[in-house]
Coordinates of C-alpha atoms and ligand atoms in Angstrom, one line a residue:
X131 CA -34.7 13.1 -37.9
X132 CA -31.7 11.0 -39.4
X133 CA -32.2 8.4 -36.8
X134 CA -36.0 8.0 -37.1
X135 CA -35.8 7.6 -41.1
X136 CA -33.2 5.0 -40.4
X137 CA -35.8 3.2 -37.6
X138 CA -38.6 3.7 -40.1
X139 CA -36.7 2.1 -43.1
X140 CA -35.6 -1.0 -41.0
X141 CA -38.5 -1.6 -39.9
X142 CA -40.1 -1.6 -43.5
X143 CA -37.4 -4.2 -44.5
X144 CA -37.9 -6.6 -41.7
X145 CA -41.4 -6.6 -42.5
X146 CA -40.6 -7.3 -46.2
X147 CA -38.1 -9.7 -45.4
X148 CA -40.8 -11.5 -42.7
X149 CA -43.1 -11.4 -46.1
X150 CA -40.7 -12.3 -48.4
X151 CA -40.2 -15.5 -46.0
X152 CA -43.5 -16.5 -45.5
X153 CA -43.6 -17.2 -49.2
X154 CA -40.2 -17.8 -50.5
X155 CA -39.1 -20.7 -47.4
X156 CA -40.6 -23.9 -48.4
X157 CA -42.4 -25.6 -45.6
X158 CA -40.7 -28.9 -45.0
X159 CA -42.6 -32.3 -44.4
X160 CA -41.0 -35.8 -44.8
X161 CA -42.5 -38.3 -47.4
X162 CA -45.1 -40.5 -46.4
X163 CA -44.2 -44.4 -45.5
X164 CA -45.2 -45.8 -48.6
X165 CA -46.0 -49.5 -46.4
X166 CA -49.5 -50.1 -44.5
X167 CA -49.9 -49.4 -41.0
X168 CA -49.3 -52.2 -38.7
X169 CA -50.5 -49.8 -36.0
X170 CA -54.0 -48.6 -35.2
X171 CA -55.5 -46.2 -37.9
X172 CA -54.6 -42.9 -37.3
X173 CA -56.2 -41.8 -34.5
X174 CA -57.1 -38.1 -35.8
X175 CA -58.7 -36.8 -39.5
X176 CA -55.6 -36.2 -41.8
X177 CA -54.3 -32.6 -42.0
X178 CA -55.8 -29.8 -44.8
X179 CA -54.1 -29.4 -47.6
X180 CA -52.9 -25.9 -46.5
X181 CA -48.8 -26.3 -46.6
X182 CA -47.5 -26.2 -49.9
X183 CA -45.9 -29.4 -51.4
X184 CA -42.6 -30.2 -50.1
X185 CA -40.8 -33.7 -49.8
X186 CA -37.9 -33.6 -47.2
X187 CA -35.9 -35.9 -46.2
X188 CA -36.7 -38.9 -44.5
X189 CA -34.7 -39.8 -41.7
X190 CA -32.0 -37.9 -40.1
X191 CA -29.2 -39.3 -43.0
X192 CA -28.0 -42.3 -41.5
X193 CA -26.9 -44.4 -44.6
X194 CA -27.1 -47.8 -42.5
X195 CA -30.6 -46.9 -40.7
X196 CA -32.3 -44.5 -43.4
X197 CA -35.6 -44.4 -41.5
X198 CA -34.2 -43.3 -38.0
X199 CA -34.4 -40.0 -36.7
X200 CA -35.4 -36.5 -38.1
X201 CA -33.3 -34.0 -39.4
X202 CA -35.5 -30.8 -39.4
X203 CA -35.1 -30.2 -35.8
X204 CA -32.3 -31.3 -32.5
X205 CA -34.1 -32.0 -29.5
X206 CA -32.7 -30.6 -26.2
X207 CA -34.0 -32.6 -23.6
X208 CA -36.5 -35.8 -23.1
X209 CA -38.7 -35.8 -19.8
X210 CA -40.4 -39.4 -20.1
X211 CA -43.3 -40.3 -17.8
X212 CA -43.9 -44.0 -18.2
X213 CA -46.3 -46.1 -16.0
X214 CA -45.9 -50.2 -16.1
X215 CA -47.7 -53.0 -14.9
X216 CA -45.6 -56.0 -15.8
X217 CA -48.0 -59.0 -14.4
X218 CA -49.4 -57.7 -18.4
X219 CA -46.5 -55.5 -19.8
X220 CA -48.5 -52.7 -20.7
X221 CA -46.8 -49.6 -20.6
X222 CA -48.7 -46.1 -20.8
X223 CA -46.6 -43.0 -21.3
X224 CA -46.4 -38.9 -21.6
X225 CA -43.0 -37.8 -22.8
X226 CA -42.6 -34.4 -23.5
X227 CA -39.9 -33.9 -26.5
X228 CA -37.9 -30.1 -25.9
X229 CA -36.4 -29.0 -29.7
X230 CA -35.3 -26.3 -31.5
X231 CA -36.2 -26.6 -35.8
X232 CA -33.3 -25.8 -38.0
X233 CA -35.6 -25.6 -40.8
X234 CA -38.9 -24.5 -41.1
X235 CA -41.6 -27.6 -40.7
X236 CA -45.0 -27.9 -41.6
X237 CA -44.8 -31.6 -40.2
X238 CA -42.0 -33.7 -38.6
X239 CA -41.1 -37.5 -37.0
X240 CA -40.3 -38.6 -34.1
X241 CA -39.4 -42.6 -33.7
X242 CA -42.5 -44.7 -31.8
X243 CA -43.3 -47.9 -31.8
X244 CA -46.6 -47.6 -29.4
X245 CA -49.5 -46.6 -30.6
X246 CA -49.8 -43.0 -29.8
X247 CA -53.0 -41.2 -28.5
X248 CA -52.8 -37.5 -28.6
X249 CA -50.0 -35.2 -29.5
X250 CA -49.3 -31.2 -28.7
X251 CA -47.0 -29.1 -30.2
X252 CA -46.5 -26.1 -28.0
X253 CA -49.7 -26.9 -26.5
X254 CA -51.7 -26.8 -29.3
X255 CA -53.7 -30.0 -31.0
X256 CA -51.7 -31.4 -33.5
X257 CA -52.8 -33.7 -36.2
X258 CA -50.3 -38.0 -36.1
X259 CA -50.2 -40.5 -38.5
X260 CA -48.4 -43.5 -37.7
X261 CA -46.6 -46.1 -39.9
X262 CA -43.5 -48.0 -39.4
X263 CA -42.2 -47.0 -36.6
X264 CA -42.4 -43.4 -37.4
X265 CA -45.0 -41.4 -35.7
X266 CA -45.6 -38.1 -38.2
X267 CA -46.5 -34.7 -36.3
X268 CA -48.5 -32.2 -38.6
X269 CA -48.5 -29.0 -36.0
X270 CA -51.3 -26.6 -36.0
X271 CA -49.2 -24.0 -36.4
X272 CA -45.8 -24.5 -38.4
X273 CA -43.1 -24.1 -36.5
X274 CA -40.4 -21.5 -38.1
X275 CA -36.7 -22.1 -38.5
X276 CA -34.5 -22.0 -35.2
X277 CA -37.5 -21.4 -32.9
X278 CA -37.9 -23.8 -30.2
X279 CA -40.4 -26.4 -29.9
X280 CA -42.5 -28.3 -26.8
X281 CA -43.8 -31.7 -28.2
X282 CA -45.5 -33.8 -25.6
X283 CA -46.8 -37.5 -26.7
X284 CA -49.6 -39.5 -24.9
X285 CA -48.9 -43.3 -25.6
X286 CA -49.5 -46.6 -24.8
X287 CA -48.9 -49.9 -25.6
X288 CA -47.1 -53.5 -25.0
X289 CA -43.8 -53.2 -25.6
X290 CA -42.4 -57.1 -25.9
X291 CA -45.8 -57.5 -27.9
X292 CA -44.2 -55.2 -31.0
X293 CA -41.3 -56.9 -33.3
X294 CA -38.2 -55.3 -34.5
X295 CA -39.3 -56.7 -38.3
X296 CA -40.4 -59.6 -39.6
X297 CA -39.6 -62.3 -37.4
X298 CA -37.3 -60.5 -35.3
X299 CA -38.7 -60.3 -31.9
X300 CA -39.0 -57.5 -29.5
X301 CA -35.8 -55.6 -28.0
X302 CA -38.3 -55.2 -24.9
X303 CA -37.3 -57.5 -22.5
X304 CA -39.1 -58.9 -19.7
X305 CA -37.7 -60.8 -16.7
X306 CA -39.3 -62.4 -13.4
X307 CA -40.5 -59.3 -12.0
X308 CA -40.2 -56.8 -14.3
X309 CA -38.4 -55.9 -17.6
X310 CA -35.4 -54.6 -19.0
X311 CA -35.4 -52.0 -21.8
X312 CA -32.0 -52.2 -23.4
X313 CA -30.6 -52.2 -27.0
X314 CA -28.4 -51.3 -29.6
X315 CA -29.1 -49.3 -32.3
X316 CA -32.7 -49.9 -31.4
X317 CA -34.9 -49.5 -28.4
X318 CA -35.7 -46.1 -27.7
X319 CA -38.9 -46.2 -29.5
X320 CA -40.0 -49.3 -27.3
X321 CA -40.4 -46.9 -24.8
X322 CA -40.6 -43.3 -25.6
X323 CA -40.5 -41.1 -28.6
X324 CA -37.4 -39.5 -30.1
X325 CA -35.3 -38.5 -32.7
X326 CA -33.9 -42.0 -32.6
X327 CA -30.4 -41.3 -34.2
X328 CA -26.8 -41.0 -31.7
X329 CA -26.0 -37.7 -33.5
X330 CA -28.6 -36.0 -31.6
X331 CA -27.9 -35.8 -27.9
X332 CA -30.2 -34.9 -24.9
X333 CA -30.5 -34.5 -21.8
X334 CA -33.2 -36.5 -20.0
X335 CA -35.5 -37.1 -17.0
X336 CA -37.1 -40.4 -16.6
X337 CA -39.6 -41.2 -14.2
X338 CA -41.0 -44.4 -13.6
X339 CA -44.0 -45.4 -11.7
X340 CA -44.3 -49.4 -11.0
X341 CA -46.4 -51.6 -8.5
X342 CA -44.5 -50.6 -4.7
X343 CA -42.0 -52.9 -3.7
X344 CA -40.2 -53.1 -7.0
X345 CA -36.9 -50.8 -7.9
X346 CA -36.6 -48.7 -10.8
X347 CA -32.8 -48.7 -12.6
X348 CA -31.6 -45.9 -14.8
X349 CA -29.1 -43.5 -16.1
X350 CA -27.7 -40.6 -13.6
X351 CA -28.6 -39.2 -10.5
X352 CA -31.3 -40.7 -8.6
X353 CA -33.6 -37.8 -8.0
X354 CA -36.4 -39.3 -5.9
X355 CA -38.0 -42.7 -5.1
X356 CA -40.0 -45.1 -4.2
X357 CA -42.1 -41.9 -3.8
X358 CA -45.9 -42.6 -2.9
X359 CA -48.0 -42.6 -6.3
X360 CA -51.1 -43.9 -5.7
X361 CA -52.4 -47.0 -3.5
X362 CA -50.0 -49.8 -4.6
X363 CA -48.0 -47.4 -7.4
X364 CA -44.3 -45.9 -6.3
X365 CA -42.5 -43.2 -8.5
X366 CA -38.8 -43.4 -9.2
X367 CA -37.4 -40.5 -11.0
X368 CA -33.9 -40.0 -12.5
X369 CA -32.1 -37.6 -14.3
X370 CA -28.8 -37.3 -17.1
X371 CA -27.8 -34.0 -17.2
X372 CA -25.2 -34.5 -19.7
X373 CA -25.8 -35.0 -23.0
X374 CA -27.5 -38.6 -23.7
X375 CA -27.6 -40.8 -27.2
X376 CA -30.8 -41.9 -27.4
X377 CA -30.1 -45.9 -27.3
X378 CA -28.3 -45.2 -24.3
X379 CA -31.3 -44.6 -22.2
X380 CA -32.5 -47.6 -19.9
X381 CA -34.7 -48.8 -17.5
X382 CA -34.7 -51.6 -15.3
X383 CA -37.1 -52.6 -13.6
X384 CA -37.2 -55.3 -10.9
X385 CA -36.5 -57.0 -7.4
X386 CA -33.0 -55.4 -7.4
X387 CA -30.1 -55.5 -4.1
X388 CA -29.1 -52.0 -4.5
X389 CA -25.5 -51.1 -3.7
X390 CA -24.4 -47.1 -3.2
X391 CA -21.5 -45.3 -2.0
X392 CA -19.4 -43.0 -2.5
X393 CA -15.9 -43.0 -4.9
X394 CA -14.1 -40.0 -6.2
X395 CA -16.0 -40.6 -9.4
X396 CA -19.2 -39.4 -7.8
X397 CA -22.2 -41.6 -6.5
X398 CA -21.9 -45.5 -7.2
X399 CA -24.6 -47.2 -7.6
X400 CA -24.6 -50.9 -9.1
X401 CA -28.1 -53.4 -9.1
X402 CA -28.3 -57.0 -8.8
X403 CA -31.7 -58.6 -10.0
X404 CA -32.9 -60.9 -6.1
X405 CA -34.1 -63.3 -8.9
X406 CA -31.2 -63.9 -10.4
X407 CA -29.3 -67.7 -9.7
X408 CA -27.1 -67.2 -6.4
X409 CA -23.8 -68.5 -8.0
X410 CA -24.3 -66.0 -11.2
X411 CA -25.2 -63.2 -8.4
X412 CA -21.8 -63.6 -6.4
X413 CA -19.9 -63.9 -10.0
X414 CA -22.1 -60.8 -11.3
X415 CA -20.8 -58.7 -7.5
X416 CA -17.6 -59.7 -7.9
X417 CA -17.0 -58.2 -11.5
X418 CA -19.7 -55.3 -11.3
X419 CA -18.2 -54.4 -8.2
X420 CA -14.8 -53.6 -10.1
X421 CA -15.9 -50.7 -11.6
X422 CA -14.7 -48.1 -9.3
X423 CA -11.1 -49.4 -10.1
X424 CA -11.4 -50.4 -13.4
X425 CA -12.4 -46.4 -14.0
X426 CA -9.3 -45.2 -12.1
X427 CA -7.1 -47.1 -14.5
X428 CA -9.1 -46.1 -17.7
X429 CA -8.5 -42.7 -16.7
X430 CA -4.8 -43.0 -16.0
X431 CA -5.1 -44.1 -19.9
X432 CA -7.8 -41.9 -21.6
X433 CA -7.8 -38.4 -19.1
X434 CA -10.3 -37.6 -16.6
X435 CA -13.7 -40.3 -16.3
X436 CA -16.4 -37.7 -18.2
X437 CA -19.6 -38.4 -16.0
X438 CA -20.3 -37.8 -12.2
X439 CA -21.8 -41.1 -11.8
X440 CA -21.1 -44.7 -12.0
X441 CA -22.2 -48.3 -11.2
X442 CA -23.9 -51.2 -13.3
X443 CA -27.1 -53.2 -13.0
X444 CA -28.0 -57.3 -13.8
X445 CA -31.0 -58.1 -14.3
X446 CA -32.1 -61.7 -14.5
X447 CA -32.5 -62.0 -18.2
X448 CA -31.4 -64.9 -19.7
X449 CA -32.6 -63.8 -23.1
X450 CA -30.1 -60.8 -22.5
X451 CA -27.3 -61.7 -25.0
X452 CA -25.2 -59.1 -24.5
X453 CA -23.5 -56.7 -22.2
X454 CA -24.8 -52.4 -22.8
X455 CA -22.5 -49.4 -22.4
X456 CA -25.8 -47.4 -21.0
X457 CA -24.7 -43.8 -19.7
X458 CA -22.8 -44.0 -16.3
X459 CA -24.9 -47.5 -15.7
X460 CA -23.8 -50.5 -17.8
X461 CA -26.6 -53.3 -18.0
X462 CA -24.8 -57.1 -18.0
X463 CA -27.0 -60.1 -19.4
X464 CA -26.1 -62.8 -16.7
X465 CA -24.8 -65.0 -19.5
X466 CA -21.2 -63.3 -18.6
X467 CA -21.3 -64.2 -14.9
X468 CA -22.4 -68.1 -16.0
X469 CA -19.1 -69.9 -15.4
X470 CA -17.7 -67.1 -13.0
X471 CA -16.5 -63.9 -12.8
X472 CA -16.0 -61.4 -16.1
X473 CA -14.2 -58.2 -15.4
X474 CA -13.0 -57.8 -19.4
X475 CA -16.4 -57.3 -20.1
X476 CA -16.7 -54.8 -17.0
X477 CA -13.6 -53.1 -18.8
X478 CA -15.5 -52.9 -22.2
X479 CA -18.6 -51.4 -21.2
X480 CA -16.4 -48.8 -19.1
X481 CA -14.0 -47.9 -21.8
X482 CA -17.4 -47.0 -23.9
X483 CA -18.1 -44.7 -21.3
X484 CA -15.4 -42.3 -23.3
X485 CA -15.6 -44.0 -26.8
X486 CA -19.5 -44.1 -27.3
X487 CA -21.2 -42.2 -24.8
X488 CA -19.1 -39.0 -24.0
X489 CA -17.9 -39.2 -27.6
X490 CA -20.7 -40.9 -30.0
X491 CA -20.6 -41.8 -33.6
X492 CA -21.9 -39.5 -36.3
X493 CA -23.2 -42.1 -38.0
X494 CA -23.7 -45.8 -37.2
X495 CA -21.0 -46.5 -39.6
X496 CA -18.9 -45.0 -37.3
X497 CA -19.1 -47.7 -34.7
X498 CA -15.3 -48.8 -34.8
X499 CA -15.0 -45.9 -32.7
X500 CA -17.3 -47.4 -30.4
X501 CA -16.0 -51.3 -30.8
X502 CA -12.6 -51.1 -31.8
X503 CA -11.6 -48.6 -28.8
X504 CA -13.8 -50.4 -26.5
X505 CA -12.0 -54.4 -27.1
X506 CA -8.6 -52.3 -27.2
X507 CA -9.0 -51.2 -23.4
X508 CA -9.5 -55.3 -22.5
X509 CA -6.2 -55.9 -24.2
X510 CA -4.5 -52.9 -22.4
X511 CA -6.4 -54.2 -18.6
X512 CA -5.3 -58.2 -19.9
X513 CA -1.8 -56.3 -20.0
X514 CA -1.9 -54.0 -16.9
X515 CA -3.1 -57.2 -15.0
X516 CA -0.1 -59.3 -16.0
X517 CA -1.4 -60.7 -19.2
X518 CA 0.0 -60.8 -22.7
X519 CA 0.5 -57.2 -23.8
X520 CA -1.8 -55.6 -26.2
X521 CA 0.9 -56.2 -29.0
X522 CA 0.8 -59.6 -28.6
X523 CA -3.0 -60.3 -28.6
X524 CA -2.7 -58.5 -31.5
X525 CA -0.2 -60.8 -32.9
X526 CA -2.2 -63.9 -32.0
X527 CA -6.1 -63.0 -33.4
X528 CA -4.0 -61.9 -36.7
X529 CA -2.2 -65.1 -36.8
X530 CA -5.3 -67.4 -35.7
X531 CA -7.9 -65.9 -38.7
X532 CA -6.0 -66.7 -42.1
X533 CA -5.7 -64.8 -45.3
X534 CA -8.9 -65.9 -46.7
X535 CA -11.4 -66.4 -44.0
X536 CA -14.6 -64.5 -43.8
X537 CA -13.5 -62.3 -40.9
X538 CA -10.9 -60.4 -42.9
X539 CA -13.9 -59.8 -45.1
X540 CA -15.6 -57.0 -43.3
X541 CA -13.2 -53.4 -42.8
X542 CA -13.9 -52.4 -39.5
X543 CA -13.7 -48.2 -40.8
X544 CA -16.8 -49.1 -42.7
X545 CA -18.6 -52.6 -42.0
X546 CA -20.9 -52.0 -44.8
X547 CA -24.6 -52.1 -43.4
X548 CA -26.1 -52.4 -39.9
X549 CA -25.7 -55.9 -39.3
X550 CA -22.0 -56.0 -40.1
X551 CA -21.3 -53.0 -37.9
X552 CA -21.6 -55.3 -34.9
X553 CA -19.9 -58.1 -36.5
X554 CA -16.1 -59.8 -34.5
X555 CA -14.6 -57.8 -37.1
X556 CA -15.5 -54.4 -36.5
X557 CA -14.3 -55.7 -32.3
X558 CA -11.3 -57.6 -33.2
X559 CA -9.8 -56.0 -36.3
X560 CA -11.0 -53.0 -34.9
X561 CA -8.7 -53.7 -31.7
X562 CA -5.6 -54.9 -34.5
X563 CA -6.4 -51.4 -36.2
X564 CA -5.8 -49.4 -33.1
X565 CA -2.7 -51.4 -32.3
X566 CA -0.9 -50.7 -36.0
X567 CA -2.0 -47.5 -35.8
X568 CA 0.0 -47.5 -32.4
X569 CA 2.6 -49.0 -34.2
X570 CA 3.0 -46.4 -36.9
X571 CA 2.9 -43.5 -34.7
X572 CA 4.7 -44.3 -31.3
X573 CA 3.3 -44.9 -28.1
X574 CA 3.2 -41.2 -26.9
X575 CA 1.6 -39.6 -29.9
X576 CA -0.6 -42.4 -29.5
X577 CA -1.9 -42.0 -26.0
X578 CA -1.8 -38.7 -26.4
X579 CA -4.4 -38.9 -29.4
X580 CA -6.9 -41.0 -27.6
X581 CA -6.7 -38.7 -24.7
X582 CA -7.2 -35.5 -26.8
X583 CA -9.9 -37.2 -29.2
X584 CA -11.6 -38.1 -25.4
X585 CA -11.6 -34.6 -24.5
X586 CA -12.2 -32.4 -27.3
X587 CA -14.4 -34.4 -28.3
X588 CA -16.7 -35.0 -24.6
X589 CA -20.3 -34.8 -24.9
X590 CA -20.4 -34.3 -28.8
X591 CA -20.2 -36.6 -31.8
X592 CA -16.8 -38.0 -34.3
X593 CA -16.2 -40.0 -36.8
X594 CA -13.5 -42.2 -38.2
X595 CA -11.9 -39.8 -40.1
X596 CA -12.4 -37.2 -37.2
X597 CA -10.3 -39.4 -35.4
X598 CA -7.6 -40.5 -38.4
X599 CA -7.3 -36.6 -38.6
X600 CA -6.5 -35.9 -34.9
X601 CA -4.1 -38.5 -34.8
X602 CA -1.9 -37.5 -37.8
X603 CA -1.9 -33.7 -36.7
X604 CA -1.1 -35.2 -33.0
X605 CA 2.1 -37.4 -34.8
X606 CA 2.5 -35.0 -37.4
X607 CA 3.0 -38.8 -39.5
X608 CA 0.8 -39.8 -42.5
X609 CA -1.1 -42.5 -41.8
X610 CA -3.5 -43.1 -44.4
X611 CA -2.1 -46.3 -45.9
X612 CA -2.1 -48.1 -41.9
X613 CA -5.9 -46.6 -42.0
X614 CA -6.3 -48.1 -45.4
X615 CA -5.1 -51.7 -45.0
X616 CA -6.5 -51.9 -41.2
X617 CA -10.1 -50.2 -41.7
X618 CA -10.9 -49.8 -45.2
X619 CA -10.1 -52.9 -47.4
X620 CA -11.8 -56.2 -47.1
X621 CA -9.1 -58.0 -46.6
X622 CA -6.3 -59.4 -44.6
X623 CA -3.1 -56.6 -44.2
X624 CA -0.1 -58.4 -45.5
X625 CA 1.7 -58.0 -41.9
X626 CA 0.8 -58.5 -38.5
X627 CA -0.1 -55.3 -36.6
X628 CA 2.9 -54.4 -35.0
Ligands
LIG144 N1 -22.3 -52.1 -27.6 C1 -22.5 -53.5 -27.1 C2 -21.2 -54.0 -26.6 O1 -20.3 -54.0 -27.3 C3 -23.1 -54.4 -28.1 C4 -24.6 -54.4 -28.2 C5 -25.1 -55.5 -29.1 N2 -25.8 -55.0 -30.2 C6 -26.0 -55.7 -31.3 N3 -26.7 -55.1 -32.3 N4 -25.4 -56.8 -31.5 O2 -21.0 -54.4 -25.5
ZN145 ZN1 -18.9 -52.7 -27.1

């Protein structure tokens, strides 16, 4: 009798409590974009007014990028189905977004660029609006607090055909025979839609079908492909089963020499566009091809490589200014290989394999965690490879910027806005930083901190003072005013860096 009374009153207060709920917990939804729409009207009637006012926040809270991402729900995995036809670049896709909501939303964001046709949350019709960049989900149903969440997007579009902004042109990039989608902060939303932000992490499976004959480039294991998709269509389809920042997704696609074997690391695999100038090709083989060693030092230096595959990919794209630390699969603009071989910038995109990609920022102001780390393992390979040591490249870029000139102006702990976070500074000074910070607290504690900051911190997020924190309890030595002077002040520290 006892037990059922007890049974009977519980279940009388869950029911309260589920009412209580229902009223009390205000339904999120994120402000509109107050700008017009350079996309197509919205391609379904607005929602009723049934969910009670509420103005969340827009974005996830990135003070640099206040527009990117959501922070009402974390998404779990990406499966992206994206078909493309690069005689005309047009690019038609189904990605289905897996989440879980940490609050209770009557409507949420997901980054797009591409028009979008139809969208389902668990596989019911759910009303878009798209502005800026952000596509807006109003789902039938709210979804409640800590359930989980099936989103799939249908969308289409021209990806080099959409602008970063005003006169900034498209992070899409095509080549000879294909394209290249590969970019930092931004790109993800060239190509599918996500909570665009580093601090939320997925897992992902991308498939990729393309006109046969051409190779399909991307992050992980190679799960099938060419695979028959049609008269004159092949399938490639990869997967990253480890946790995945979002700008760290890539494909390439192209005329590629594929070259696979086997290392200790797990399954190399490294791409070299056929179209790309023979002399750059043998330069771009001869660094690329390093990796597999270059990863065996790194690890002797910051513990145990944290992904089960490895390799690198050139595409022939001339407009491709920079080098990308994608997940296990670099991508190198051939502007490196130019004049010959470049294995430091082999060593930078592998040393971001730890700092970056196992370990991403929290926020893009974070990125001397990224930067900083990422030139300081070229200094230490310049060393290991009978070089100057680290100390004395140190010495020298201190010496050859005086007190004074712009570059002392920027502190690499917190550039100041998104442009400045990928300024020489936040590299070079960043590098400096790392190397007083060495000084202060001893080689071993040092290493030791990098290696533990590497590990405890695999597949997740950190920040800077994450990592300030890890190395004072690792030294058990204060070293707030070396932080101070070396990340936070806009000027030039009064001595050299060790
Ligand atoms: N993380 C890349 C590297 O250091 C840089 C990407 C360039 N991005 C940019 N916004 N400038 O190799
Ligand atoms: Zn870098």
């Amino acid at each position: 009798m006892a037990i059922r009374q007890r049974v009977l009153i519980s279940l009388a207060l869950a029911l309260a409590l589920l009412v209580l709920a229902a009223f009390v917990i205000p339904w999120r939804s994120s402000r509109s974009a107050p700008a017009p729409a350079p996309l197509p009207s919205p391609p379904l009637a607005p929602p009723p007014a049934a969910a009670p006012p509420h103005i969340g926040a827009d974005g996830i809270g990135d003070p640099y990028y206040p527009h990117a991402g959501d922070g009402g729900y974390h998404v779990t995995g990406y499966d992206i189905h994206v078909h493309y036809d690069p005689s005309t670049d047009r690019l038609e896709g189904h990605t289905t977004v897996t989440a879980q909501a940490t609050e209770s939303l009557s409507r949420f964001d997901l980054d797009l660029r591409l028009p979008a046709s139809a969208v389902t949350v668990n596989d019911r019709p759910a009303w878009i609006h798209q502005s800026e960049g952000k596509l807006q989900v109003t789902p039938a149903v709210p979804v409640l607090a800590g359930a989980p969440m099936t989103v799939r997007v249908d969308y289409a579009g021209v990806p080099s055909s959409v602008p970063d902004g005003p006169g900034v042109p498209s992070p899409w990039v095509r080549t000879p025979e294909g394209a290249v989608a590969v970019g930092e902060p931004e790109i993800a939303a060239w190509w599918y839609p996500s909570n665009d932000h580093p601090s939320d992490k997925a897992t992902f499976t991308i498939t990729t079908i393309v006109p046969a004959g051409l190779q399909v480039i991307s992050n992980g294991d190679l799960l099938g492909g060419p695979e028959p998709a049609g008269p004159g269509w092949q399938r490639w389809r990869w997967q990253e089963s480890q946790p995945m920042a979002t700008y760290l997704a890539f494909i390439a696609i192209g005329h590629y020499d594929i070259v696979r074997r086997d290392t200790r690391f797990g399954l190399y695999l490294a791409a070299y566009d056929r179209e790309l100038d023979p002399q750059i090709a043998g330069a771009a083989r001869d660094s690329v091809e390093r990796t597999p060693e270059i990863i065996e030092f790194l690890s002797g230096i910051f513990g145990p490589y944290p992904f089960h595959q490895l390799g690198g990919v050139v595409p022939d794209a001339p407009t491709l200014h920079f080098a990308l630390e994608n997940q296990t699969r670099p991508v190198y603009g051939p502007v490196f290989f130019a004049s010959g071989q470049d294995v430091s910038v082999v060593v930078h995109e592998l040393a971001h394999q730890w700092f970056g990609d196992s370990v991403s920022v929290r926020h893009w102001s974070d990125i001397w965690l990224n930067e900083g780390f990422a030139t300081y393992a070229q200094w230490l390979y310049t060393e290991h490879t009978g070089g100057p040591s680290a100390a004395q490249t140190a010495a020298e870029d201190y010496a050859r910027y005086p007190a004074g000139d712009d570059f002392w102006r920027i502190p690499p702990g917190a550039p100041g806005d998104g442009v400045k976070a990928f300024n020489d500074a936040v590299y070079l000074r960043g590098a400096m930083a790392l190397q007083a910070l060495r000084t202060a607290v001893g080689d071993q504690d040092f290493f030791t901190a990098l290696r533990a900051w590497a590990t405890e911190r695999a597949d997740r997020n950190g920040s800077v003072r994450g990592f300030l924190a890890v190395l004072q309890h690792v030294s058990g030595k204060d070293v707030a005013d070396v932080a101070r002077s070396w990340l936070f002040t806009p000027a030039r520290p009064s001595a050299p860096p060790g």
